[in-house]
């Protein structure tokens, strides 16, 4: 009995002192307490329209209607053209356009992001169609099956907030891969542009076109090249004189529609009295009797595209989030990446039952939407409505569109996706490893397949990162080396965060690891959120009744909830309370290009929130990190030196970095601290 009592006491003591159990209990308690409110917040986040629609201003409606119809008009040539890239019946390009816009009104977190068929997704779909069509499956069924699997994957990633997995596709890899995909698309349209029938593959296309120059059809060639000339001319006119005349700007931004109308009319007048076999050039022969009736997918076909859907998934998500982030930065709001992934998953899942291909955001349509002065996501309802109207009422006219016209529209759409050589040269100067990754993404994709190209480049990046972890750098020092004068400088380690005296006008950040492509985006987002929680913006309170305010009110509601939960009272002031951000790089031994870009975005987002006068101060940079900044042509000035407005300041002392005020001497900082002590 005595033994049993002692054993029971030891087990109880072990249970009470077990670190893992104690950690689990400390985590379960707060989570259980917050679960009801957290669940409500989570559900509200998944339906953004609930947050912004009650605050919609009636004066925004006209701009939203104009923008929505403009994008709806753009969907006609682009939907047909990108379906042609995907090698599916062109009418399915239109079927792919209306559901994404309708759902984005309810689920989207951007006012500009136009979702539908894209050139890159068209090519990735074509690769799968080319393989599985040999087994007897229809092209439209294959493309819809891919969209279904992409939707399932993306819903899971979005709901579980696993979007960070996409960060493993670094910026250089993406640049090289997209450039190669654009060139493959461009080469694939040359045959339709000149009236030839050639095989697939970069080398095959080039060889067969050069060996069949005598078989080029003059009329088809004339249509294709005059279309390109008109598109280039209107683009140039819009850039040069569009700012002076809004009607001219609208006309030039709708240049694809203009070309489509002109050449469809010409094609109709020339070919209407001829038999199908005697047409002067190939036409799309679009035929539709309304919306596609929803159909279930073939389970055997779904099993065959389970693995092939990953490349479209990555391309769709990365392009969609990249475009959304870019226009959010430009127009003063932030997209919710997890929610955007949830939207992409739901719309592709639903869209797949209506004969659609995989869809995502397109840069060209989003840019036009922004230029139209769109005010809110209400515009997407009018976009969806116009596409439905086209399918029912305008489809007969689409029959006569020359294929060469669609090829010209595609070529002019993708040529802007090819990154200029100077960008790759900049990668070469900044980081040879990132340059090699971008070249692998480019050349392997160009001469093999899109999946192999992307997998090779991403795999190379991951292997290099693992090798860097397996073989870390080491610096050592012995008395013999000290006596011989062979020494190196060691960055002064900053004190623990609890020991720091951070003044109200400063925000201190210490990176605790290298800044690389897998973690750079999350670190940037965490810093931005923490600044918003602890500091009020420099602007005055927003008048919710004003038509000049932003439609996006998600941050206005989310940030106060975080403050309330954590019991934080933000720092306020008549001017911006936050004056400078101190970035302590003492624990960063390596930084890649994506890490460097993340700091650029950090500066942009915080200055947009706090004010353009916000200063960034760097501290304890290693020689390798400093070299990376120098290669990127980052403008720095040492503490005490004259600097330009764009230059960031390098400090040698943490105390000076935190407490130094512009216009005062460093000695003043020391004296002030001495008096406080």
XYZ file of C-alpha atoms in Angstrom:
677
model
C 0.000 0.000 0.000
C 2.887 2.311 0.837
C 4.483 1.462 -2.527
C 1.231 2.259 -4.327
C 0.971 5.641 -2.592
C 4.529 6.566 -3.517
C 4.028 5.483 -7.127
C 0.812 7.488 -7.354
C 2.571 10.559 -5.936
C 5.444 10.236 -8.408
C 3.003 9.934 -11.321
C 1.044 12.960 -10.113
C 4.262 14.938 -9.766
C 5.370 13.839 -13.224
C 1.999 14.860 -14.635
C 2.141 18.298 -12.983
C 5.716 18.982 -14.168
C 5.482 17.497 -17.661
C 6.490 20.416 -19.977
C 4.572 19.139 -23.000
C 1.337 18.647 -21.070
C 1.679 22.039 -19.401
C 2.299 23.667 -22.763
C -0.763 21.918 -24.195
C -2.961 23.020 -21.269
C -1.738 26.614 -21.566
C -2.717 26.549 -25.237
C -6.083 24.764 -24.887
C -7.430 27.176 -22.262
C -7.243 30.401 -24.307
C -8.342 28.600 -27.492
C -11.434 27.164 -25.772
C -12.281 30.585 -24.369
C -11.921 32.290 -27.773
C -13.515 29.535 -29.855
C -17.062 31.021 -30.118
C -15.926 34.532 -31.098
C -13.124 33.186 -33.277
C -15.615 30.997 -35.138
C -17.879 33.982 -35.825
C -14.904 36.068 -36.988
C -13.743 33.231 -39.260
C -17.162 32.856 -40.880
C -17.446 36.622 -41.424
C -14.018 36.602 -43.085
C -15.256 33.952 -45.525
C -18.091 36.208 -46.723
C -16.481 39.634 -47.217
C -19.585 41.139 -48.835
C -21.186 41.210 -45.368
C -18.487 43.630 -44.217
C -18.426 46.161 -47.055
C -21.872 46.106 -48.714
C -23.715 47.838 -45.803
C -21.310 50.768 -46.241
C -21.696 50.991 -50.049
C -22.084 54.564 -51.281
C -24.696 55.166 -54.042
C -22.379 57.608 -55.847
C -20.067 54.701 -56.670
C -22.687 52.909 -58.785
C -22.057 54.703 -62.111
C -18.305 54.016 -62.065
C -18.954 50.401 -61.115
C -21.392 49.962 -64.006
C -18.939 51.455 -66.532
C -16.050 49.317 -65.266
C -18.164 46.160 -65.093
C -19.463 46.439 -68.648
C -15.981 47.335 -69.944
C -14.511 44.156 -68.463
C -17.489 42.186 -69.740
C -16.705 43.411 -73.255
C -13.040 42.423 -72.802
C -14.082 38.916 -71.788
C -15.442 38.218 -75.287
C -12.135 38.238 -77.198
C -10.084 36.990 -74.257
C -12.423 34.143 -73.363
C -12.474 32.907 -76.951
C -8.729 33.419 -77.426
C -7.671 31.637 -74.237
C -9.985 28.736 -75.025
C -8.151 28.502 -78.353
C -4.861 28.251 -76.431
C -6.363 25.482 -74.296
C -7.379 23.618 -77.497
C -10.990 23.320 -76.311
C -14.102 24.538 -78.195
C -13.855 28.320 -78.109
C -17.375 28.815 -76.746
C -16.220 27.202 -73.497
C -14.041 30.257 -73.001
C -17.247 32.276 -72.627
C -18.784 29.643 -70.372
C -15.756 30.127 -68.090
C -16.299 33.867 -67.588
C -19.604 34.569 -65.890
C -19.524 32.475 -62.678
C -16.141 33.781 -61.391
C -17.305 37.386 -61.646
C -20.659 36.627 -59.988
C -19.024 34.796 -57.076
C -16.302 37.389 -56.625
C -18.940 39.936 -55.635
C -19.652 37.798 -52.559
C -16.253 36.241 -51.813
C -13.565 38.597 -53.157
C -11.387 41.061 -51.255
C -10.335 43.299 -54.166
C -12.300 45.796 -56.215
C -10.237 45.335 -59.400
C -9.199 41.673 -59.575
C -10.828 40.293 -62.736
C -11.061 36.489 -62.641
C -11.572 34.344 -65.715
C -9.594 32.429 -68.352
C -5.903 33.369 -68.677
C -3.256 32.612 -71.261
C -1.015 30.683 -68.844
C -3.857 28.486 -67.596
C -4.862 27.930 -71.203
C -1.439 26.509 -72.060
C -1.312 24.318 -68.937
C -4.754 22.973 -69.838
C -3.641 22.307 -73.415
C -0.767 20.119 -72.197
C -3.177 17.843 -70.320
C -5.742 17.871 -73.131
C -3.081 16.780 -75.620
C -2.234 13.724 -73.498
C -5.673 12.572 -72.330
C -7.534 13.224 -75.591
C -5.582 10.243 -77.004
C -7.563 8.055 -74.582
C -10.872 9.169 -76.090
C -11.874 11.902 -73.653
C -13.336 15.157 -75.004
C -11.260 18.339 -74.703
C -14.020 20.236 -72.850
C -14.503 17.364 -70.386
C -10.770 17.252 -69.667
C -10.506 20.988 -69.053
C -13.535 20.906 -66.714
C -12.075 17.964 -64.798
C -8.854 19.916 -64.271
C -10.864 22.897 -63.012
C -12.719 20.611 -60.602
C -9.533 19.172 -59.068
C -7.895 22.606 -58.896
C -10.996 23.835 -57.073
C -10.896 20.983 -54.544
C -7.204 21.546 -53.806
C -7.564 25.301 -53.498
C -10.578 25.135 -51.175
C -8.560 22.940 -48.816
C -5.535 25.249 -48.956
C -7.645 28.342 -48.375
C -9.789 27.005 -45.523
C -6.764 25.557 -43.716
C -4.749 28.733 -44.420
C -1.929 26.795 -46.094
C -1.207 29.523 -48.639
C 2.332 29.834 -47.283
C 3.161 26.696 -49.313
C 3.010 28.876 -52.437
C 5.882 30.954 -51.072
C 8.222 28.146 -52.144
C 7.858 29.511 -55.682
C 10.339 32.383 -55.475
C 10.107 35.602 -57.479
C 13.056 34.761 -59.826
C 11.636 31.287 -60.543
C 8.255 32.825 -61.322
C 9.780 35.432 -63.660
C 11.692 32.834 -65.670
C 8.833 30.362 -65.801
C 6.146 32.870 -66.839
C 8.441 34.318 -69.515
C 8.948 30.863 -71.009
C 5.225 30.061 -70.836
C 4.472 33.335 -72.649
C 6.946 32.474 -75.417
C 5.474 28.978 -75.778
C 1.988 30.500 -76.101
C 3.277 33.035 -78.625
C 4.949 30.374 -80.756
C 1.809 28.235 -80.581
C -0.220 31.026 -82.219
C 2.096 31.653 -85.151
C 0.553 28.870 -87.250
C -2.961 30.329 -86.961
C -1.521 33.786 -87.602
C -0.087 32.775 -90.987
C -2.432 29.924 -91.997
C -0.233 26.869 -91.371
C -0.799 23.598 -89.527
C 2.248 22.636 -87.456
C 3.014 20.297 -84.567
C 3.624 21.127 -80.925
C 6.844 21.831 -79.057
C 9.145 24.817 -79.400
C 11.723 23.159 -81.659
C 9.053 21.487 -83.815
C 7.091 24.710 -84.332
C 10.170 26.693 -85.354
C 11.401 23.948 -87.710
C 8.052 23.371 -89.446
C 7.283 27.065 -89.898
C 10.692 27.740 -91.447
C 10.366 24.709 -93.747
C 6.838 25.695 -94.911
C 7.206 29.402 -95.591
C 6.014 28.834 -99.192
C 2.664 27.502 -97.882
C 1.723 30.607 -95.902
C -1.767 31.865 -96.811
C -1.562 35.555 -97.820
C -5.058 36.588 -96.688
C -4.649 34.960 -93.276
C -1.224 36.572 -92.937
C -2.689 39.970 -93.856
C -5.438 39.664 -91.243
C -3.018 38.577 -88.528
C -0.386 41.235 -89.079
C -2.812 44.101 -89.609
C -4.522 43.104 -86.353
C -1.172 43.258 -84.554
C -0.414 46.631 -86.158
C -3.753 48.098 -85.027
C -3.330 46.710 -81.511
C 0.182 48.147 -81.198
C -0.898 51.496 -82.639
C -3.869 51.841 -80.274
C -1.717 50.853 -77.305
C 0.811 53.560 -78.234
C -1.925 56.174 -78.742
C -3.473 55.313 -75.389
C -0.162 55.691 -73.553
C 0.665 58.991 -75.235
C -2.679 60.811 -75.359
C -5.038 58.718 -73.204
C -4.502 60.862 -70.095
C -5.757 63.936 -71.956
C -9.052 62.409 -73.100
C -10.951 59.807 -71.085
C -12.962 58.654 -74.123
C -9.813 58.085 -76.144
C -8.355 56.206 -73.193
C -11.429 53.951 -72.970
C -11.307 53.342 -76.736
C -7.624 52.382 -76.635
C -7.929 50.136 -73.582
C -10.716 48.287 -75.405
C -8.515 47.817 -78.471
C -8.977 44.026 -78.535
C -12.743 44.517 -78.777
C -12.304 47.119 -81.526
C -10.170 44.744 -83.582
C -12.604 41.886 -82.958
C -15.586 43.907 -84.191
C -13.792 45.200 -87.319
C -12.474 41.839 -88.498
C -15.602 39.892 -87.560
C -17.606 42.273 -89.755
C -15.098 41.897 -92.606
C -15.151 38.112 -92.232
C -18.944 38.046 -92.289
C -19.182 40.198 -95.416
C -16.548 38.165 -97.281
C -17.522 34.619 -96.289
C -21.291 34.660 -95.713
C -22.184 33.481 -99.220
C -19.563 30.749 -99.367
C -19.704 27.182 -98.154
C -17.727 26.202 -95.055
C -15.060 24.537 -97.185
C -14.605 27.695 -99.281
C -14.068 30.299 -96.570
C -11.183 32.640 -97.392
C -9.688 32.018 -93.955
C -10.421 29.911 -90.908
C -13.131 31.182 -88.564
C -13.988 30.175 -84.986
C -17.478 28.834 -85.810
C -18.714 29.610 -82.290
C -22.164 28.145 -81.696
C -24.151 28.232 -78.459
C -27.742 27.916 -77.360
C -27.432 29.584 -74.003
C -25.603 28.628 -70.851
C -24.029 25.187 -70.526
C -26.242 22.828 -68.559
C -24.423 21.539 -65.457
C -22.996 18.033 -65.827
C -21.268 15.620 -63.472
C -17.654 14.620 -64.075
C -16.371 11.228 -65.160
C -14.738 9.698 -62.061
C -12.162 7.822 -64.150
C -11.186 11.075 -65.849
C -10.891 12.815 -62.469
C -8.498 10.108 -61.274
C -6.292 10.766 -64.306
C -6.012 14.520 -63.678
C -5.394 14.304 -59.920
C -1.641 14.737 -60.384
C -1.803 16.914 -63.495
C -3.822 19.608 -61.688
C -0.931 20.778 -59.502
C 0.790 22.908 -62.167
C -2.424 24.825 -63.018
C -3.081 25.168 -59.279
C 0.317 26.777 -58.613
C 0.145 29.000 -61.697
C -3.405 30.148 -60.936
C -2.780 30.881 -57.257
C 0.588 32.608 -57.678
C -0.601 34.779 -60.583
C -3.906 35.633 -58.877
C -2.324 36.590 -55.552
C 0.526 38.448 -57.257
C -1.832 40.597 -59.343
C -4.069 41.218 -56.341
C -1.170 42.246 -54.123
C 0.238 44.581 -56.788
C -3.031 46.478 -57.302
C -3.726 46.523 -53.581
C -0.390 48.263 -53.024
C -1.174 50.691 -55.837
C -4.665 51.595 -54.631
C -4.288 51.548 -50.856
C -5.788 48.285 -49.597
C -4.639 44.743 -48.785
C -6.168 41.543 -50.116
C -6.843 38.594 -47.809
C -4.766 35.833 -49.406
C -6.472 32.957 -47.616
C -9.889 34.281 -48.582
C -8.784 34.760 -52.202
C -7.733 31.103 -52.255
C -11.118 30.086 -50.832
C -12.786 32.086 -53.608
C -10.574 30.511 -56.298
C -11.401 27.067 -54.993
C -15.162 27.610 -54.832
C -15.441 29.311 -58.221
C -13.351 26.663 -60.024
C -15.282 23.882 -58.284
C -18.668 25.347 -59.250
C -17.532 26.543 -62.680
C -16.300 23.070 -63.636
C -19.880 21.747 -63.761
C -20.762 24.395 -66.386
C -18.165 23.421 -69.003
C -15.469 25.833 -67.802
C -11.688 25.664 -67.885
C -9.505 26.616 -64.894
C -9.730 30.343 -64.172
C -7.778 32.964 -62.237
C -6.918 36.659 -62.283
C -5.491 38.300 -65.412
C -3.191 41.312 -65.258
C -4.590 42.958 -68.415
C -8.244 42.911 -67.340
C -7.373 43.958 -63.791
C -5.341 46.897 -65.099
C -8.228 48.071 -67.295
C -10.632 47.716 -64.377
C -8.367 49.911 -62.274
C -8.021 52.496 -65.054
C -11.825 52.709 -65.300
C -11.891 54.056 -61.754
C -13.818 51.134 -60.299
C -15.077 51.812 -56.766
C -16.133 48.434 -55.341
C -16.757 44.742 -56.174
C -20.281 45.638 -57.319
C -18.788 46.008 -60.814
C -18.407 42.223 -61.077
C -22.189 41.755 -61.119
C -22.406 43.852 -64.290
C -19.468 41.963 -65.810
C -21.214 38.641 -65.205
C -24.497 39.980 -66.558
C -22.886 41.230 -69.766
C -21.197 37.865 -70.413
C -24.552 36.065 -69.973
C -26.165 38.548 -72.374
C -23.416 37.842 -74.912
C -23.898 34.076 -74.676
C -27.627 34.374 -75.320
C -27.871 37.268 -77.775
C -24.509 37.900 -79.484
C -23.279 34.352 -80.098
C -24.305 34.232 -83.821
C -21.953 37.117 -84.601
C -19.053 35.340 -82.898
C -19.239 32.538 -85.484
C -17.392 34.668 -88.054
C -14.379 35.725 -85.968
C -11.171 34.913 -87.928
C -8.810 32.623 -86.013
C -5.936 34.856 -87.085
C -7.589 37.730 -85.207
C -7.761 35.689 -82.016
C -4.096 34.701 -82.479
C -3.108 38.359 -82.845
C -5.024 39.246 -79.664
C -3.306 36.396 -77.805
C 0.159 37.399 -79.005
C -0.298 41.001 -77.918
C -1.676 39.857 -74.553
C 1.207 37.517 -73.698
C 4.105 39.507 -75.122
C 3.954 41.744 -72.037
C 4.411 38.692 -69.798
C 7.947 38.148 -71.082
C 10.333 39.713 -68.576
C 12.966 42.021 -70.123
C 16.618 40.825 -70.202
C 17.614 43.594 -67.777
C 15.530 41.920 -65.053
C 17.490 38.677 -65.404
C 20.729 40.644 -65.488
C 19.674 42.245 -62.228
C 19.076 38.773 -60.767
C 22.568 37.829 -61.947
C 24.082 40.807 -60.165
C 22.100 40.318 -56.969
C 22.309 36.532 -56.544
C 23.830 33.956 -58.901
C 21.795 31.147 -57.315
C 18.516 32.983 -57.920
C 19.671 33.743 -61.469
C 20.305 30.033 -62.116
C 16.841 29.190 -60.712
C 15.204 31.715 -63.050
C 17.135 30.319 -66.043
C 16.113 26.764 -65.191
C 12.490 27.892 -65.034
C 12.909 29.567 -68.422
C 14.911 27.119 -70.557
C 13.550 23.840 -69.184
C 9.977 25.085 -69.681
C 10.753 26.357 -73.173
C 12.025 23.005 -74.459
C 10.158 20.435 -72.329
C 6.813 21.009 -70.591
C 5.449 23.625 -68.200
C 5.180 21.112 -65.335
C 8.766 19.897 -65.706
C 10.068 23.457 -65.995
C 8.311 24.658 -62.849
C 9.194 21.525 -60.897
C 12.863 21.729 -61.877
C 13.245 25.384 -60.856
C 11.358 25.019 -57.554
C 13.214 21.793 -56.789
C 16.560 23.493 -57.411
C 15.636 26.298 -55.000
C 14.573 23.856 -52.294
C 17.725 21.748 -52.696
C 19.954 24.826 -52.443
C 18.111 25.928 -49.285
C 18.497 22.470 -47.726
C 22.197 22.433 -48.607
C 22.606 25.825 -46.965
C 21.017 24.428 -43.792
C 23.108 21.236 -43.938
C 26.388 23.082 -44.479
C 26.147 26.305 -42.460
C 28.932 28.849 -42.497
C 31.234 29.047 -39.495
C 33.541 31.732 -38.170
C 36.012 30.885 -35.434
C 38.883 32.616 -33.714
C 41.788 31.376 -31.636
C 44.497 33.134 -29.672
C 47.009 32.280 -32.394
C 44.888 34.043 -35.016
C 44.464 37.045 -32.737
C 48.239 37.273 -32.263
C 48.804 37.047 -36.037
C 46.245 39.789 -36.681
C 43.901 37.461 -38.611
C 40.644 38.732 -37.108
C 37.171 39.516 -38.369
C 34.482 41.880 -37.234
C 31.613 40.375 -35.232
C 28.295 42.247 -35.280
C 27.352 43.382 -31.791
C 24.429 41.276 -30.650
C 21.420 43.249 -29.516
C 20.120 42.768 -25.982
C 17.004 40.758 -25.224
C 13.721 42.363 -26.244
C 12.615 42.652 -22.622
C 15.665 44.789 -21.829
C 15.059 47.289 -24.626
C 13.830 50.829 -24.020
C 11.837 51.554 -27.177
C 10.545 55.141 -27.387
C 6.970 55.775 -28.600
C 8.157 57.111 -31.968
C 10.155 53.934 -32.785
C 9.286 50.373 -33.753
C 11.987 47.744 -33.321
C 12.185 44.559 -35.433
C 14.773 41.851 -34.934
C 14.859 39.156 -37.598
C 15.745 35.852 -35.908
C 16.678 33.899 -39.018
C 17.790 34.279 -42.622
C 15.406 36.137 -44.929
C 14.508 33.709 -47.725
C 11.710 33.029 -50.214
C 9.819 30.560 -47.932
C 9.505 33.004 -45.019
C 9.891 36.537 -46.421
C 6.206 37.145 -47.202
C 4.937 35.926 -43.828
C 7.496 37.986 -41.908
C 6.515 41.094 -43.843
C 2.805 40.503 -43.194
C 3.445 39.950 -39.471
C 5.399 43.218 -39.158
C 2.734 45.209 -41.003
C -0.051 43.812 -38.829
C 1.849 44.522 -35.613
C 2.470 48.137 -36.624
C -1.220 48.587 -37.434
C -2.215 47.121 -34.090
C 0.191 49.304 -32.057
C -0.046 52.590 -33.995
C -2.833 54.690 -35.424
C -2.367 55.919 -39.015
C -1.387 59.505 -39.716
C -4.668 60.253 -41.535
C -7.694 61.555 -39.694
C -10.723 59.385 -38.939
C -12.533 58.113 -42.026
C -15.970 59.536 -42.737
C -18.073 56.496 -43.633
C -20.631 58.753 -45.361
C -18.050 60.185 -47.749
C -17.923 58.932 -51.338
C -14.166 59.586 -51.422
C -13.304 56.875 -48.896
C -12.158 53.348 -49.786
C -14.717 50.560 -50.144
C -12.525 48.218 -48.077
C -13.404 48.347 -44.380
C -12.000 44.959 -43.358
C -8.907 46.412 -41.622
C -11.077 48.982 -39.858
C -12.918 46.119 -38.161
C -10.201 43.477 -37.879
C -7.479 45.608 -36.269
C -9.732 46.879 -33.416
C -10.752 43.274 -32.688
C -7.098 42.286 -32.338
C -6.427 45.283 -30.081
C -9.392 44.433 -27.890
C -8.389 40.791 -27.613
C -4.810 41.627 -26.644
C -5.697 44.645 -24.508
C -3.596 47.065 -26.568
C -4.155 50.808 -26.558
C -2.599 52.146 -29.795
C -0.208 55.090 -29.781
C -1.841 58.253 -31.108
C -0.660 61.731 -31.978
C -1.588 64.816 -33.972
C 1.109 63.786 -36.426
C 2.181 60.221 -37.092
C 3.276 58.780 -33.762
C 5.626 56.339 -35.462
C 8.667 58.131 -36.870
C 11.145 55.351 -37.631
C 11.341 51.575 -37.932
C 14.575 49.900 -36.805
C 15.426 46.647 -38.615
C 18.005 44.670 -36.653
C 19.770 42.258 -39.041
C 22.261 40.820 -36.527
C 20.878 37.281 -36.887
C 20.467 37.396 -40.687
C 23.458 35.755 -42.335
C 21.888 35.372 -45.781
C 19.141 37.067 -47.787
C 17.907 36.166 -51.261
C 16.144 38.298 -53.864
C 12.659 37.498 -52.515
C 13.799 38.620 -49.060
C 15.094 41.869 -50.512
C 11.808 42.455 -52.349
C 9.872 41.802 -49.141
C 11.657 44.696 -47.418
C 10.797 46.954 -50.367
C 7.121 45.975 -50.002
C 7.357 46.459 -46.230
C 8.493 50.038 -46.750
C 5.692 50.701 -49.234
C 2.921 49.293 -47.035
C 4.045 50.972 -43.803
C 4.572 54.343 -45.486
C 1.122 54.070 -47.004
C -0.324 53.488 -43.521
C 1.853 55.828 -41.424
C 3.008 58.410 -43.956
C 5.759 58.949 -46.504
C 8.018 60.498 -43.866
C 8.486 57.164 -42.058
C 12.203 56.409 -41.837
C 13.810 52.956 -41.954
C 16.993 52.356 -39.989
C 19.198 49.302 -40.447
C 21.426 47.809 -37.800
C 24.070 45.052 -37.499
C 24.170 43.971 -41.145
C 26.652 41.245 -42.018
C 28.984 41.724 -44.975
C 27.016 39.214 -47.078
C 23.681 40.907 -46.435
C 25.192 44.314 -47.102
C 26.595 42.989 -50.359
C 23.120 41.793 -51.381
C 21.693 45.270 -50.747
C 24.578 46.855 -52.633
C 24.020 44.617 -55.660
C 20.361 45.578 -55.700
C 21.442 49.253 -55.863
C 19.840 50.014 -52.501
C 20.488 53.568 -51.412
C 22.052 53.846 -47.936
C 23.611 56.579 -45.832
C 25.582 56.205 -42.631
C 24.384 57.785 -39.419
C 25.459 61.434 -39.451
C 26.025 61.614 -43.217
C 24.008 63.697 -45.636
C 21.427 61.577 -47.418
C 18.806 61.838 -50.129
C 15.086 61.390 -49.432
C 15.186 57.817 -50.772
C 18.176 56.696 -48.691
C 17.768 54.499 -45.625
C 20.112 54.995 -42.670
C 22.659 52.516 -41.314
C 23.331 52.841 -37.563
C 26.174 51.273 -35.605
C 24.476 51.595 -32.223
C 21.075 50.223 -31.232
C 20.622 53.079 -28.771
C 21.202 55.675 -31.477
C 18.955 53.844 -33.940
C 16.082 53.827 -31.446
C 16.453 57.273 -29.869
C 18.127 59.510 -32.447
C 15.834 62.261 -33.739
C 16.344 64.022 -37.042
C 18.183 67.324 -36.537
C 19.808 66.303 -33.224
C 23.336 65.060 -32.593
C 24.190 61.604 -31.338
C 25.686 63.166 -28.226
C 22.245 64.571 -27.420
C 20.869 61.045 -27.358
C 23.568 59.901 -24.944
C 22.983 62.889 -22.654
C 19.215 62.335 -22.657
C 19.672 58.688 -21.713
C 22.126 59.629 -18.958
C 19.620 62.077 -17.486
C 16.886 59.428 -17.560
C 19.159 57.054 -15.649
